[in-house]
XYZ file of C-alpha atoms in Angstrom:
291
model
C 89.645 0.919 137.290
C 90.111 -2.130 135.054
C 91.810 -2.592 131.701
C 88.590 -3.842 130.123
C 86.885 -0.598 131.187
C 89.542 1.410 129.343
C 88.986 -0.786 126.298
C 85.225 -0.293 126.530
C 85.314 3.491 126.857
C 87.689 3.799 123.890
C 85.432 1.573 121.774
C 82.353 3.667 122.607
C 84.260 6.868 121.819
C 85.478 5.502 118.472
C 82.182 3.928 117.395
C 79.897 6.719 118.584
C 77.340 4.560 120.377
C 77.047 1.802 122.957
C 75.346 -0.489 120.445
C 78.095 -0.155 117.815
C 80.812 -0.582 120.439
C 79.101 -3.704 121.801
C 78.987 -5.228 118.303
C 82.649 -4.349 117.736
C 83.717 -5.953 121.040
C 81.303 -8.891 120.700
C 79.575 -7.921 123.949
C 75.995 -7.238 124.914
C 74.942 -3.604 125.016
C 73.905 -3.961 128.649
C 77.363 -5.287 129.586
C 79.195 -2.400 127.986
C 76.755 0.117 129.503
C 77.330 -1.402 132.932
C 81.106 -1.228 132.436
C 80.994 2.467 131.467
C 78.578 3.351 134.275
C 80.861 1.706 136.848
C 83.857 3.580 135.451
C 82.007 6.902 135.598
C 81.040 6.256 139.221
C 84.634 5.368 140.041
C 85.920 8.563 138.393
C 83.152 10.733 139.801
C 82.392 12.312 136.429
C 80.336 11.743 133.282
C 82.393 10.674 130.270
C 79.623 10.652 127.651
C 76.600 12.768 126.848
C 73.911 10.255 125.904
C 71.590 11.096 122.991
C 68.967 9.156 121.048
C 71.312 8.782 118.064
C 74.459 7.974 119.987
C 76.926 9.491 122.413
C 79.406 12.353 122.503
C 82.411 12.678 124.757
C 82.173 15.317 127.449
C 85.233 17.562 127.949
C 86.251 15.280 130.823
C 85.656 12.273 128.589
C 87.929 13.659 125.889
C 90.736 14.078 128.401
C 90.202 10.599 129.799
C 90.064 8.835 126.415
C 93.336 10.437 125.360
C 95.055 9.117 128.486
C 93.302 5.748 128.284
C 94.407 5.254 124.667
C 97.990 6.006 125.600
C 97.820 3.629 128.575
C 96.429 0.717 126.551
C 98.915 1.234 123.728
C 101.813 1.337 126.178
C 100.588 -1.822 127.906
C 100.498 -3.594 124.545
C 103.972 -2.276 123.688
C 105.205 -3.504 127.087
C 103.820 -6.979 126.387
C 105.413 -7.004 122.917
C 108.741 -5.798 124.295
C 108.965 -8.442 127.023
C 108.019 -11.229 124.617
C 110.554 -10.032 122.032
C 113.307 -9.746 124.652
C 112.598 -13.369 125.600
C 112.965 -14.468 121.982
C 109.275 -14.676 121.097
C 109.180 -12.347 118.113
C 105.502 -11.437 118.009
C 103.546 -8.209 118.260
C 103.148 -5.212 115.997
C 105.226 -2.324 114.667
C 103.326 0.694 113.345
C 105.133 3.471 111.474
C 104.202 6.434 109.298
C 106.462 7.264 106.344
C 106.078 10.032 103.791
C 105.922 9.042 100.107
C 109.536 10.067 99.602
C 110.705 8.144 102.664
C 108.816 5.046 101.531
C 110.418 5.134 98.095
C 113.894 5.822 99.491
C 114.047 3.574 102.538
C 111.482 0.774 102.457
C 112.654 -1.504 99.598
C 115.964 -2.362 101.239
C 114.668 -2.566 104.807
C 111.575 -4.703 104.377
C 113.122 -8.070 103.545
C 115.647 -8.011 106.392
C 112.928 -6.999 108.876
C 110.631 -9.867 107.883
C 113.561 -12.276 108.018
C 114.421 -11.190 111.578
C 110.828 -10.807 112.820
C 108.650 -13.076 110.629
C 105.763 -13.148 113.114
C 105.662 -9.424 113.892
C 102.921 -7.527 112.066
C 104.192 -4.411 110.300
C 101.680 -1.594 109.795
C 102.851 1.034 107.288
C 100.973 4.319 107.025
C 101.839 6.561 104.080
C 101.517 10.243 104.855
C 102.993 13.358 106.370
C 103.336 14.353 110.003
C 99.802 15.645 110.552
C 98.503 12.135 109.832
C 100.856 10.592 112.401
C 100.704 13.207 115.167
C 97.799 11.811 117.192
C 99.029 8.232 116.867
C 102.521 9.213 118.020
C 101.124 10.950 121.088
C 98.710 8.117 121.913
C 101.354 5.443 121.374
C 99.605 3.665 118.489
C 102.363 4.739 116.049
C 105.971 3.923 116.944
C 107.687 6.550 114.797
C 107.402 8.850 111.786
C 109.904 9.600 109.011
C 109.193 12.405 106.579
C 109.345 16.174 106.045
C 109.818 18.169 109.218
C 106.565 19.919 110.237
C 106.815 23.680 109.783
C 105.259 24.476 113.141
C 107.514 22.115 115.084
C 106.244 19.415 117.449
C 104.989 19.297 121.024
C 107.381 18.716 123.905
C 106.314 15.101 124.394
C 107.899 14.173 121.055
C 111.556 14.108 120.023
C 112.824 15.070 116.549
C 116.039 13.776 114.956
C 117.468 14.888 111.614
C 117.328 12.016 109.105
C 118.259 13.274 105.607
C 118.079 16.267 103.289
C 115.518 16.297 100.485
C 116.270 16.907 96.807
C 113.317 17.706 94.550
C 112.848 16.563 90.945
C 110.193 17.306 88.299
C 108.408 14.183 87.061
C 106.377 13.928 83.824
C 104.972 11.298 81.482
C 106.937 10.140 78.431
C 106.211 12.389 75.462
C 105.075 15.290 77.631
C 105.158 18.496 75.528
C 107.297 20.249 78.154
C 110.035 17.624 78.510
C 112.398 19.939 76.647
C 111.947 22.864 79.041
C 115.210 24.668 79.778
C 114.147 26.696 82.818
C 111.378 27.145 85.359
C 110.149 30.083 83.292
C 109.284 27.589 80.539
C 107.121 25.650 83.015
C 104.975 28.492 84.334
C 102.061 27.469 82.137
C 102.332 23.784 83.075
C 99.662 22.020 85.094
C 101.377 21.186 88.378
C 100.934 18.418 90.926
C 102.396 18.940 94.396
C 103.282 16.071 96.710
C 103.229 18.486 99.654
C 100.124 20.078 101.191
C 98.279 23.232 100.252
C 99.752 24.828 103.375
C 103.346 23.880 102.458
C 103.177 24.169 98.682
C 106.724 23.533 97.496
C 105.848 24.347 93.880
C 105.043 27.950 94.759
C 108.096 28.122 97.026
C 110.305 26.893 94.177
C 109.092 29.534 91.731
C 109.235 32.310 94.303
C 112.818 31.333 95.202
C 113.748 31.889 91.551
C 111.957 35.235 91.353
C 109.016 33.923 89.340
C 105.256 34.178 89.943
C 103.644 31.109 91.455
C 102.068 28.810 88.850
C 98.664 27.214 89.270
C 98.813 23.954 91.228
C 96.092 21.746 89.759
C 96.384 18.850 92.194
C 97.680 18.004 95.661
C 98.224 14.384 96.674
C 100.465 12.551 99.098
C 100.524 8.862 98.165
C 102.971 7.241 95.758
C 100.323 5.349 93.823
C 98.150 8.405 93.233
C 101.101 10.572 92.194
C 102.366 7.984 89.697
C 98.907 7.365 88.216
C 98.162 11.081 87.902
C 101.426 11.790 86.084
C 101.133 8.703 83.855
C 97.652 9.543 82.627
C 97.669 13.331 82.290
C 99.787 16.327 81.350
C 100.467 17.116 85.000
C 104.075 17.652 86.032
C 104.945 16.760 89.621
C 107.510 18.205 92.000
C 108.549 15.190 94.070
C 111.447 13.962 96.236
C 114.238 12.354 94.216
C 113.628 8.777 95.502
C 109.990 8.996 94.424
C 111.097 10.269 91.007
C 113.488 7.322 90.694
C 110.613 4.967 91.455
C 108.557 6.716 88.769
C 111.400 6.364 86.267
C 111.486 2.614 86.963
C 107.826 2.559 85.864
C 108.550 4.398 82.624
C 108.114 8.043 83.629
C 110.521 10.832 82.695
C 112.095 13.807 84.454
C 112.496 17.407 83.358
C 116.113 18.214 84.108
C 116.189 21.799 85.313
C 117.351 23.453 88.538
C 114.919 22.728 91.389
C 117.025 24.181 94.182
C 114.727 25.265 96.989
C 114.774 25.137 100.771
C 112.773 21.920 100.957
C 111.999 20.719 104.502
C 114.556 18.201 105.732
C 113.286 14.733 106.551
C 113.199 13.843 110.230
C 112.617 10.917 112.577
C 109.968 11.596 115.252
C 108.993 9.410 118.202
C 107.652 9.808 121.724
C 110.046 11.312 124.241
C 111.226 9.062 127.062
C 109.610 5.865 125.753
C 111.927 3.236 124.234
C 110.949 1.467 121.050
C 110.257 -2.255 121.233
C 113.113 -4.446 119.930
C 111.219 -5.018 116.673
C 110.499 -1.312 116.154
C 114.108 -0.445 117.040
C 115.411 -3.002 114.542
C 113.153 -1.679 111.786
C 114.266 1.899 112.472
C 117.907 0.758 112.283
C 117.307 -0.944 108.927
C 115.716 2.241 107.607
C 118.757 4.221 108.789
C 121.061 1.832 106.931
C 119.116 2.524 103.716
C 119.495 6.285 104.201
């Protein structure tokens, strides 16, 4: 089994056909077919079901691609780590941060990271845990910071408490409900939730105060979309305090009423038993300093 065969099988799985994978890897279709055929003979199993319109992974293929992705990502991390330990600060750090974590932690950490590791590529993914889960397990994402997943995580990941969340209600300047004195006054408002439909914190907030759940008109999870939606509509948004502070810096307002609710704490999640590269470790430390 060769590294290029792992690369080839992952490309075919991701692109859905030998032709598309060959274009992506700048190879001939016959070369990539030969590589996959040799790998299948070596493994003694078929990895792909071939069809006229493309290929589909077999159950064995799905298992193999998951392991192959992890192996290739770890090999790349190993290369990055050794080069960084020898003073050659190259490679890549990939992290997933929730909108609240981005607003709270990133501004102060980014400059110092680029100063220390100017030639390391930083990939930032904005989203919640479900977006990062596969990448964490496959090794393509170094770590995640954001709300703790309600269902917990698998045993191959480790969870550390990072910070508690405080929620704030964000609205545009001149919003007709800026003068609201209680949640009861906001039951008729059009709500935006920065959580997911499955973990709707707006409904949880109202229920915690003995009130019926209001209608949530919009769910979104990126800073830019949340800010734009609140700026250009009568939506009110229940967001983490750092995100609200960012919105205020752009001219938005807050509705100052009690938003006490058992909001999920924010956590740091990474793969169990696998050290971060020096660059990823440094970036995580800078984010902790900003906490």
